[in-house]
Short mmCIF file of C-alpha atoms and ligand atoms in Angstrom, two decimals:
data_model
loop_
_atom_site.label_atom_id
_atom_site.label_comp_id
_atom_site.label_asym_id
_atom_site.label_seq_id
_atom_site.Cartn_x
_atom_site.Cartn_y
_atom_site.Cartn_z
CA MET A 660 8.89 6.90 8.08
CA ALA A 661 6.66 4.01 8.39
CA LEU A 662 6.49 1.91 5.34
CA VAL A 663 4.08 -0.42 3.80
CA GLU A 664 4.64 -3.04 1.06
CA THR A 665 2.91 -2.58 -2.31
CA VAL A 666 3.11 -4.63 -5.42
CA ARG A 667 5.75 -2.10 -6.77
CA GLY A 668 7.70 -2.06 -3.53
CA PRO A 669 7.55 -0.28 -0.08
CA VAL A 670 5.79 3.19 0.22
CA ASP A 671 5.45 5.68 3.06
CA VAL A 672 2.00 4.95 4.77
CA ASP A 673 1.22 8.50 4.70
CA SER A 674 1.47 8.59 0.88
CA LEU A 675 -1.25 5.82 0.62
CA GLY A 676 -3.93 8.76 0.62
CA THR A 677 -7.71 7.49 -0.36
CA THR A 678 -7.44 3.80 -0.07
CA LEU A 679 -10.17 1.19 -0.86
CA MET A 680 -9.80 -1.54 1.66
CA HIS A 681 -11.19 -4.48 -0.16
CA GLU A 682 -10.86 -4.75 -4.15
CA HIS A 683 -9.76 -7.49 -6.07
CA VAL A 684 -7.97 -7.04 -9.31
CA PHE A 685 -8.58 -10.79 -10.60
CA VAL A 686 -10.42 -13.42 -8.93
CA LEU A 687 -10.09 -16.84 -10.76
CA ASN A 688 -10.22 -20.41 -10.57
CA GLU A 689 -6.60 -20.89 -11.99
CA GLU A 690 -7.18 -24.59 -12.67
CA VAL A 691 -10.17 -23.97 -14.65
CA ARG A 692 -8.84 -21.22 -16.56
CA ARG A 693 -5.68 -23.24 -17.50
CA ASN A 694 -7.88 -26.33 -18.39
CA TYR A 695 -10.92 -24.55 -20.18
CA PRO A 696 -9.49 -21.02 -20.93
CA GLY A 697 -12.66 -20.44 -23.09
CA ASP A 698 -12.22 -16.73 -24.46
CA TRP A 699 -9.71 -15.69 -21.74
CA ASP A 700 -7.33 -13.43 -23.26
CA GLU A 701 -4.40 -12.45 -20.92
CA THR A 702 -3.33 -9.22 -22.73
CA ALA A 703 -6.95 -8.06 -23.11
CA ARG A 704 -7.75 -8.70 -19.52
CA ILE A 705 -4.56 -6.86 -18.31
CA ASP A 706 -5.37 -3.75 -20.52
CA ASP A 707 -8.81 -3.83 -19.06
CA ALA A 708 -7.43 -3.89 -15.35
CA VAL A 709 -5.19 -1.11 -16.22
CA ALA A 710 -8.07 1.11 -17.71
CA LYS A 711 -10.46 0.62 -14.80
CA LEU A 712 -7.77 1.28 -12.12
CA THR A 713 -6.32 4.35 -14.12
CA ALA A 714 -10.11 5.68 -14.13
CA LEU A 715 -10.23 5.16 -10.15
CA ALA A 716 -7.02 7.15 -9.92
CA ALA A 717 -8.42 9.94 -12.04
CA ARG A 718 -11.43 10.22 -9.55
CA GLY A 719 -8.72 10.34 -6.63
CA GLY A 720 -8.33 6.98 -5.68
CA GLN A 721 -4.89 6.29 -4.71
CA THR A 722 -4.68 2.75 -3.03
CA ILE A 723 -6.49 -0.57 -3.06
CA ALA A 724 -5.84 -3.33 -0.75
CA ASP A 725 -6.40 -6.50 -2.76
CA PRO A 726 -7.37 -9.62 -0.53
CA THR A 727 -7.15 -12.14 -3.16
CA VAL A 728 -5.46 -15.23 -1.56
CA LEU A 729 -5.25 -19.17 -2.16
CA GLY A 730 -8.55 -20.22 -3.10
CA LEU A 731 -9.28 -16.84 -5.16
CA GLY A 732 -6.77 -17.65 -7.69
CA ARG A 733 -4.09 -15.15 -6.58
CA ASP A 734 -1.27 -14.66 -9.37
CA ILE A 735 1.15 -11.83 -8.19
CA GLY A 736 2.92 -11.88 -11.53
CA ARG A 737 -0.34 -10.76 -13.39
CA VAL A 738 -1.03 -8.30 -10.85
CA GLN A 739 2.55 -6.93 -11.03
CA GLN A 740 1.83 -6.35 -14.78
CA VAL A 741 -1.10 -4.19 -13.91
CA ALA A 742 0.68 -2.22 -10.97
CA ALA A 743 3.37 -1.36 -13.40
CA ARG A 744 1.06 0.62 -15.44
CA VAL A 745 -1.55 2.30 -13.02
CA PRO A 746 -0.96 5.19 -10.74
CA VAL A 747 -2.85 3.35 -8.09
CA ASN A 748 -0.85 1.41 -5.12
CA ILE A 749 -1.96 -2.24 -4.96
CA ILE A 750 -1.23 -3.97 -1.66
CA ALA A 751 -1.12 -7.44 -1.64
CA ALA A 752 -2.35 -10.14 0.67
CA THR A 753 -1.67 -13.69 1.84
CA GLY A 754 -3.82 -16.23 3.44
CA LEU A 755 -6.37 -18.67 2.59
CA TYR A 756 -9.97 -18.37 1.50
CA THR A 757 -12.33 -21.12 2.21
CA TYR A 758 -15.84 -21.52 3.81
CA ASN A 759 -15.29 -24.91 5.12
CA GLU A 760 -12.44 -27.53 4.48
CA VAL A 761 -8.82 -26.81 3.88
CA PRO A 762 -7.51 -27.96 0.65
CA LEU A 763 -6.14 -31.52 0.33
CA TYR A 764 -2.49 -30.02 0.17
CA PHE A 765 -2.89 -28.66 3.56
CA LYS A 766 -4.91 -31.47 4.85
CA PHE A 767 -2.11 -33.88 4.57
CA ARG A 768 0.54 -31.11 5.73
CA GLY A 769 -1.24 -30.69 9.08
CA PRO A 770 0.07 -28.91 12.27
CA GLY A 771 2.28 -30.90 14.19
CA ALA A 772 1.82 -31.85 17.74
CA ALA A 773 3.90 -28.82 18.61
CA GLY A 774 5.49 -26.40 16.19
CA LEU A 775 4.22 -23.96 13.67
CA ASP A 776 1.32 -25.16 11.26
CA PRO A 777 3.10 -25.28 7.72
CA MET A 778 0.44 -22.93 6.47
CA ALA A 779 1.35 -20.10 8.87
CA ALA A 780 4.89 -20.69 7.53
CA MET A 781 3.91 -19.96 4.22
CA PHE A 782 2.00 -17.07 5.02
CA ILE A 783 5.05 -15.55 7.17
CA ALA A 784 7.34 -16.17 4.21
CA ASP A 785 4.96 -14.28 1.69
CA ILE A 786 5.35 -11.61 4.22
CA THR A 787 9.14 -11.39 5.23
CA ASP A 788 10.74 -12.98 1.98
CA GLY A 789 7.96 -12.02 -1.11
CA ILE A 790 5.57 -14.14 -2.91
CA SER A 791 6.80 -17.18 -5.18
CA GLY A 792 10.05 -15.53 -5.89
CA THR A 793 8.53 -12.04 -7.17
CA GLY A 794 9.95 -10.09 -4.47
CA VAL A 795 6.52 -8.80 -3.99
CA LYS A 796 5.59 -8.89 -0.20
CA ALA A 797 2.20 -9.47 1.05
CA ALA A 798 1.33 -6.55 3.41
CA PHE A 799 -1.97 -8.15 5.18
CA LEU A 800 -3.43 -11.47 5.97
CA LYS A 801 -6.78 -12.87 4.77
CA CYS A 802 -9.19 -15.41 5.61
CA ALA A 803 -12.87 -16.37 5.75
CA ILE A 804 -15.71 -17.33 7.71
CA ASP A 805 -19.27 -17.65 5.94
CA ASP A 806 -22.83 -19.37 7.10
CA GLN A 807 -21.14 -22.66 7.54
CA GLY A 808 -19.70 -20.98 10.76
CA LEU A 809 -16.44 -22.10 12.38
CA THR A 810 -15.47 -25.38 10.92
CA PRO A 811 -12.21 -27.22 11.78
CA GLY A 812 -10.77 -25.92 8.40
CA VAL A 813 -12.12 -22.29 8.75
CA GLU A 814 -10.76 -22.38 12.41
CA ARG A 815 -7.24 -23.75 11.33
CA VAL A 816 -6.75 -21.18 8.90
CA LEU A 817 -7.96 -18.34 11.22
CA ARG A 818 -5.50 -19.71 13.88
CA ALA A 819 -2.83 -19.72 11.42
CA VAL A 820 -3.64 -16.14 10.29
CA CYS A 821 -3.20 -15.13 14.09
CA ARG A 822 0.07 -16.99 14.22
CA ALA A 823 1.52 -15.13 11.13
CA HIS A 824 -0.05 -12.06 12.50
CA ALA A 825 1.72 -12.38 15.94
CA GLU A 826 4.98 -13.01 14.07
CA THR A 827 5.19 -10.39 11.62
CA GLY A 828 2.60 -7.68 13.03
CA ALA A 829 0.74 -7.81 9.56
CA PRO A 830 -2.90 -6.69 9.93
CA ILE A 831 -5.80 -9.17 9.07
CA THR A 832 -8.96 -9.00 7.02
CA VAL A 833 -11.43 -11.67 7.60
CA HIS A 834 -14.43 -12.29 5.18
CA THR A 835 -17.31 -12.68 7.49
CA HIS A 836 -20.98 -13.50 7.01
CA PRO A 837 -22.69 -11.01 9.44
CA HIS A 838 -26.24 -12.67 9.03
CA SER A 839 -24.91 -15.45 10.81
CA GLY A 840 -23.16 -13.61 13.39
CA THR A 841 -19.80 -14.86 12.12
CA GLY A 842 -18.02 -11.56 13.42
CA ARG A 843 -18.21 -12.59 16.87
CA ASP A 844 -16.80 -16.05 16.34
CA VAL A 845 -13.84 -14.33 14.78
CA VAL A 846 -13.40 -11.98 17.50
CA ALA A 847 -13.41 -14.65 20.29
CA ILE A 848 -10.80 -16.52 18.20
CA LEU A 849 -8.53 -13.45 17.82
CA GLN A 850 -8.95 -12.63 21.39
CA ALA A 851 -7.93 -16.21 22.61
CA GLU A 852 -4.79 -15.92 20.08
CA GLY A 853 -3.90 -12.32 21.56
CA ALA A 854 -4.32 -10.67 18.23
CA ASP A 855 -4.21 -6.77 18.12
CA LEU A 856 -7.94 -6.34 17.29
CA THR A 857 -7.22 -2.65 16.11
CA LYS A 858 -5.48 -4.43 13.28
CA VAL A 859 -8.45 -6.27 12.15
CA VAL A 860 -10.93 -5.68 9.31
CA LEU A 861 -14.28 -7.72 9.85
CA GLY A 862 -15.16 -7.72 5.83
CA HIS A 863 -18.70 -7.51 4.76
CA SER A 864 -19.83 -6.07 7.81
CA GLY A 865 -21.71 -3.50 5.82
CA ASP A 866 -24.15 -6.31 4.90
CA SER A 867 -25.54 -5.96 8.24
CA THR A 868 -28.40 -3.66 9.39
CA ASP A 869 -27.89 -4.57 13.32
CA LEU A 870 -26.48 -1.54 14.86
CA ASP A 871 -26.09 -3.92 18.04
CA TYR A 872 -23.92 -6.13 16.24
CA LEU A 873 -21.90 -3.69 14.42
CA THR A 874 -21.12 -1.40 17.83
CA GLU A 875 -20.24 -4.73 19.68
CA LEU A 876 -17.42 -5.64 17.24
CA ALA A 877 -16.32 -2.27 16.88
CA ASP A 878 -16.19 -1.68 20.80
CA ALA A 879 -14.11 -4.85 20.77
CA GLY A 880 -11.49 -2.84 18.52
CA CYS A 881 -12.09 -4.08 15.23
CA LEU A 882 -12.57 -1.83 11.80
CA LEU A 883 -15.89 -2.84 10.27
CA GLY A 884 -15.42 -3.42 6.44
CA MET A 885 -18.46 -1.25 4.79
CA ASP A 886 -17.36 -3.06 1.62
CA ARG A 887 -19.99 -4.31 -0.93
CA PHE A 888 -20.97 -1.22 -2.56
CA GLY A 889 -22.53 -1.46 -6.22
CA ILE A 890 -22.18 -5.24 -6.74
CA GLY A 891 -25.89 -5.80 -6.47
CA MET A 892 -26.04 -7.29 -3.12
CA SER A 893 -28.34 -6.41 -0.36
CA PRO A 894 -29.00 -4.26 1.51
CA SER A 895 -29.48 -1.42 -0.81
CA LEU A 896 -27.13 1.66 -1.24
CA GLU A 897 -29.51 3.87 0.87
CA ARG A 898 -29.83 1.35 3.65
CA ARG A 899 -26.01 0.82 3.76
CA ALA A 900 -25.42 4.59 3.78
CA ASP A 901 -28.07 5.04 6.56
CA ILE A 902 -26.22 2.58 9.03
CA ILE A 903 -22.90 4.13 8.14
CA ALA A 904 -24.31 7.58 8.83
CA ALA A 905 -26.20 6.02 12.35
CA LEU A 906 -22.62 4.53 13.16
CA CYS A 907 -20.88 7.88 12.82
CA GLU A 908 -23.43 9.70 14.51
CA ARG A 909 -22.65 7.38 17.51
CA GLY A 910 -18.73 8.21 17.17
CA TYR A 911 -17.75 5.08 15.11
CA ALA A 912 -16.07 7.07 12.11
CA ASP A 913 -12.82 5.93 13.41
CA SER A 914 -14.01 2.48 13.16
CA MET A 915 -15.11 1.86 9.49
CA VAL A 916 -13.30 1.49 6.25
CA LEU A 917 -15.05 1.58 2.87
CA SER A 918 -14.79 -0.51 -0.32
CA HIS A 919 -16.58 -2.26 -3.16
CA ASP A 920 -15.38 -5.79 -3.12
CA ALA A 921 -15.17 -5.24 -6.86
CA ALA A 922 -13.02 -7.09 -9.36
CA CYS A 923 -11.78 -6.11 -12.91
CA TYR A 924 -12.46 -9.55 -13.72
CA ILE A 925 -14.38 -12.37 -11.45
CA ASP A 926 -14.98 -15.95 -12.87
CA TRP A 927 -17.90 -16.75 -10.50
CA TYR A 928 -20.52 -15.20 -12.40
CA PRO A 929 -21.03 -16.03 -15.98
CA HIS A 930 -22.25 -13.09 -18.42
CA ASP A 931 -22.87 -10.74 -15.56
CA ASP A 932 -20.34 -7.96 -15.43
CA ALA A 933 -22.44 -5.98 -13.21
CA LYS A 934 -21.46 -8.37 -10.18
CA ALA A 935 -17.90 -7.67 -10.80
CA GLY A 936 -18.63 -4.22 -9.56
CA ASN A 937 -17.26 -0.68 -10.48
CA TYR A 938 -14.46 0.89 -8.57
CA LEU A 939 -15.79 4.43 -9.10
CA TYR A 940 -19.25 3.60 -7.51
CA ILE A 941 -18.16 4.89 -3.97
CA HIS A 942 -16.94 8.26 -5.55
CA GLU A 943 -20.02 8.50 -7.73
CA HIS A 944 -22.70 7.29 -5.53
CA VAL A 945 -21.75 6.44 -1.96
CA LEU A 946 -19.85 9.62 -0.82
CA PRO A 947 -22.83 11.84 -2.05
CA ALA A 948 -25.26 9.59 -0.17
CA LEU A 949 -23.02 9.66 3.06
CA THR A 950 -22.78 13.81 2.91
CA GLU A 951 -26.56 13.97 2.11
CA ARG A 952 -27.15 11.88 5.62
CA GLY A 953 -24.78 14.31 7.34
CA VAL A 954 -21.66 12.60 7.36
CA THR A 955 -18.77 15.38 7.49
CA ALA A 956 -15.83 15.67 5.35
CA GLU A 957 -13.71 14.83 8.25
CA GLN A 958 -15.45 11.51 9.00
CA LEU A 959 -15.17 10.61 5.13
CA GLU A 960 -11.42 11.08 5.36
CA ALA A 961 -11.08 9.02 8.47
CA MET A 962 -12.86 6.03 6.66
CA LEU A 963 -11.09 6.63 3.29
CA ALA A 964 -7.46 7.49 4.44
CA GLY A 965 -6.99 7.89 8.17
CA ASN A 966 -8.26 4.56 9.30
CA PRO A 967 -6.35 2.59 6.39
CA ARG A 968 -3.25 4.39 7.11
CA ARG A 969 -3.49 3.17 10.95
CA TYR A 970 -4.18 -0.30 9.83
CA PHE A 971 -1.07 -0.38 7.74
CA THR A 972 1.26 1.48 9.98
CA PRO A 973 3.41 -1.36 11.10
CA PRO A 974 3.46 -2.05 15.12
CA GLY A 975 6.18 -0.16 17.09
ZN1 ZN B 1350 -13.66 -10.07 -1.76
#
């Protein structure tokens, strides 16, 4: 039996079922929250997350992969309190989210002339020993590249992620910015580092309508994260669905995963719940739109369950 770590402990990968591959529970600036808590109510926020994930389970969602890492306010203790009360597996991540520089904490703990980047050692410890004494183990790695491209900080994190992937076999999810073609920069570094590209999700690929770009990355072996449904970002639902259907028609159903990039609570957007998203949007709107466009039940099953199961199945 192949096991994958979740916030509640290890489960059989075959039991993951319908898996949304990029959903946050909480996205916060913890330093701001602690100093300027405003109307933050810990109990109410946890209850709200429990309600939203319970509703997802009622629609058939069984697992979410939560790529909330350093830079996004990861607090595993808070997520544990949610996980204990919902019939949904939550898979935790390790890594670092930056579009440019690394935090000063890391700047002055740089990689030595030889040896392992201390950042990579931290990621590895989250996967092998657990996160900050909770016993919860991360099961995938997360980093980011955006329109600023492959800055020295972004490249350092990506290479540290690759080192941790090589050491542990944990799969990788990268926030990319398709409009600046950054998926290609990521693939180049991953290939140079000898990463297993079949264990890589290029997140936010669904923002692209460029079939040449998308098939190039899929042909390299990567999974395309078609993952910003219902959070008010361009392109529209219809256009995103057109692209997924076109890729399915060309034989790429095994190269895509679906998600919302929603959060129960995100502090980036003041007074705008719509941007936090809705975990039910795929079941309510996306699956019907894909079916209408000729995507088969088997292809949906691949994107929602088969591909996530393959991604989280440990090597060897
Ligand atoms: Zn995200």
